[in-house]
Amino acid sequence: MKIKILVCDYLGIALQFIEENFLKDRYEIITPPRQDRENPFDLLLKNSEWDYLLVFDNGVNRKNFDATFQFLGISDEKIIYAMNPASWLYKPEVGIHLANPTTYNGSLLYNQSLFTLARNSNRYITCTTAENLSYLATSGDGAVMYNTYVRRKTWAADDMDLFHRLTKKYYDIDDSSGYFCDWGANIGTTGIYFLKQLTPNLKLLAFEPDKENYKLLRINLLLNELEEKAVTENCGLGMEESEENFYRVEHNPGGSGMFANVYLSSINMEVEPEKIKIIPPDKYLVEKNISPEEIKYIWIDTEGFEAQVILGAKNLLEKNPAPIFMEFNPGAWNKSGLYEPMTEFLSRHYESYILVQEAEKTDSPNLYPIEKLLEFKERTEQIGDIFLIRKK
């Protein structure tokens, strides 16, 4: 079956894009007639003569386009903004029908559409990435799983490669034994990738407080034959033993955490938050007889709870200031009242930090003194990620 497409091309790329990324026997382009013979908007009004209106624009005048089409009585169901992935997600059957999976953009469109169909049916889906690693997650995960499925690349793989390179540059690390710490492990993509691709001789020490994410973490370790090299705990980390309210974000389970304000608009506040157990890293390591020297890498992704985690690991970091890669959440740190105590403690053992988003663009990123973190105290949003460099 051929889909009849009416094209509005405001970028001058429509024909090339369509020829490169659509299957040639799946579509028919209907070109508006010349102005001197018929008003070009007449075809827009004759909905029976075409199936979809494909608009190529830069997004700047999107509201004007929407208003025009609404004025002409054209249903949103028949409009696709070709350069906007979100627009295709509402019409996955069209994307699957048209896309040529052998081209780059066609492959992205095809994978997006398949993911959306799975998500709409509320099923679990398996994703095998380009690195030959397999992950199971809910199709409702529109962040980690969506990007991994569409791009066939493990979520945050570039960040993990950078973490490994920076550690080799600024630390003298022996990767022949010890632990990679994944604190805020979600479904396991970080720990699995790091052990499989970068540090195969290490073991994994993973903490994930969300019970659904934790189940998927254990499954994914099994899928990737790492269950015997992993120590996992279904709890959170912090300064002291306690119970905390935990808010789950369904469309991005990895963004769930103790600070509801981060995703306040997307949380169902009628549902009671889950109570989760918090333990200090120092206490856990003593109980499990794991020495500070065995900790080789620390990855912290705890959605604003990083200050509590750092201050709960004082003994570990005093004895072994290991390389740390963590989210930079000044708003949450300030709200907790621990911004200054955390920064003061880190300054005793770490000399400087690298802003990861700068390091992604250059081989010679700036080295900022730890105390400079306090300059961001009034910021409310997450700024990015930082890599800590210990004192020599």
XYZ file of C-alpha atoms in Angstrom, residues 139-290:
152
model
C 8.622 0.021 27.474
C 7.345 2.911 29.583
C 10.960 3.991 30.093
C 11.161 6.890 27.646
C 14.725 7.858 28.586
C 17.317 5.104 29.104
C 15.496 2.379 27.215
C 14.187 4.615 24.457
C 17.625 6.041 23.598
C 19.312 2.658 23.865
C 16.736 0.997 21.636
C 16.651 3.729 19.007
C 20.409 4.340 18.774
C 21.560 0.796 19.547
C 24.091 2.196 21.993
C 24.179 1.814 25.777
C 22.797 4.819 27.645
C 25.663 7.148 28.732
C 28.291 4.979 27.021
C 30.235 8.089 25.949
C 30.274 9.336 29.547
C 31.546 5.989 30.797
C 34.287 5.900 28.159
C 35.270 9.416 29.249
C 35.246 8.432 32.943
C 37.599 5.568 32.169
C 39.940 7.750 30.076
C 40.081 10.533 32.674
C 40.789 8.034 35.434
C 43.687 6.576 33.466
C 45.034 10.091 32.907
C 44.770 11.470 36.449
C 44.955 8.344 38.653
C 47.229 5.346 39.006
C 44.544 2.650 39.017
C 45.152 -1.096 39.028
C 42.188 -2.670 37.213
C 43.250 -6.252 37.908
C 40.946 -6.539 40.927
C 38.512 -4.585 43.077
C 35.094 -2.983 42.596
C 33.353 -0.619 40.235
C 30.736 1.131 42.396
C 27.446 1.921 40.694
C 25.515 3.932 43.271
C 22.063 4.590 41.868
C 22.293 1.671 39.449
C 18.820 1.850 37.852
C 18.461 -1.221 35.555
C 22.203 -1.880 35.422
C 23.305 -0.358 32.120
C 26.239 1.530 33.683
C 27.761 -1.319 35.669
C 27.211 -3.845 32.898
C 28.838 -1.680 30.241
C 31.773 -0.727 32.475
C 32.608 -4.313 33.406
C 32.010 -5.796 29.973
C 33.678 -3.133 27.860
C 36.211 -1.330 30.057
C 37.224 -3.190 33.242
C 36.555 -6.926 32.809
C 38.630 -7.910 35.860
C 36.619 -5.855 38.339
C 33.521 -6.800 40.301
C 30.367 -4.690 40.551
C 29.011 -3.132 43.756
C 25.573 -1.774 42.871
C 22.884 -0.077 44.966
C 19.389 0.607 43.621
C 16.533 1.609 45.980
C 13.597 1.290 43.555
C 12.216 -2.256 43.820
C 11.103 -2.442 40.167
C 14.417 -1.119 38.857
C 16.221 -3.524 41.180
C 14.390 -6.541 39.713
C 15.420 -5.438 36.220
C 18.988 -4.863 37.409
C 19.217 -8.490 38.561
C 17.671 -9.753 35.322
C 20.065 -7.720 33.186
C 23.057 -9.025 35.118
C 21.838 -12.534 34.324
C 21.308 -11.688 30.664
C 24.876 -10.454 30.410
C 26.425 -13.266 32.469
C 27.595 -11.003 35.272
C 25.533 -12.275 38.195
C 28.538 -14.017 39.766
C 30.673 -10.845 39.549
C 28.102 -8.523 41.085
C 27.102 -7.583 44.616
C 23.731 -5.820 44.556
C 21.577 -4.244 47.244
C 17.972 -3.025 47.059
C 18.481 0.113 49.145
C 19.753 3.657 48.922
C 22.905 5.255 50.281
C 23.179 8.265 52.578
C 24.717 9.768 55.707
C 22.971 7.566 58.240
C 20.570 4.667 58.507
C 17.032 5.865 57.891
C 13.864 5.477 55.863
C 13.044 8.023 53.161
C 10.107 8.767 50.872
C 10.925 7.655 47.338
C 9.032 9.065 44.343
C 8.831 7.009 41.170
C 8.812 8.617 37.716
C 7.087 6.181 35.362
C 8.299 7.673 32.046
C 11.880 7.846 33.345
C 12.345 5.337 36.187
C 16.027 6.245 36.391
C 14.952 9.758 37.408
C 13.082 8.491 40.462
C 14.391 9.662 43.794
C 13.929 11.363 47.148
C 13.345 14.851 45.714
C 9.849 14.998 44.245
C 10.343 18.556 42.957
C 12.699 17.382 40.189
C 9.857 15.738 38.262
C 6.949 17.200 40.206
C 4.718 17.734 37.163
C 5.015 14.091 36.092
C 4.506 12.419 39.492
C 1.122 11.076 40.490
C 0.856 12.747 43.886
C -2.228 10.679 44.734
C -0.002 7.612 44.976
C 1.813 7.258 48.279
C 5.603 7.423 47.914
C 7.478 4.232 48.606
C 9.494 3.970 51.814
C 13.056 2.915 51.114
C 15.934 1.951 53.376
C 19.041 4.175 53.487
C 22.438 2.998 54.760
C 25.856 4.757 54.873
C 28.458 3.351 52.440
C 31.039 3.242 55.256
C 28.836 1.063 57.441
C 28.053 -1.292 54.561
C 31.705 -1.758 53.578
C 32.688 -2.579 57.169
C 29.834 -5.078 57.529
C 30.767 -6.796 54.236
C 34.502 -6.699 55.020
C 35.299 -4.682 51.882
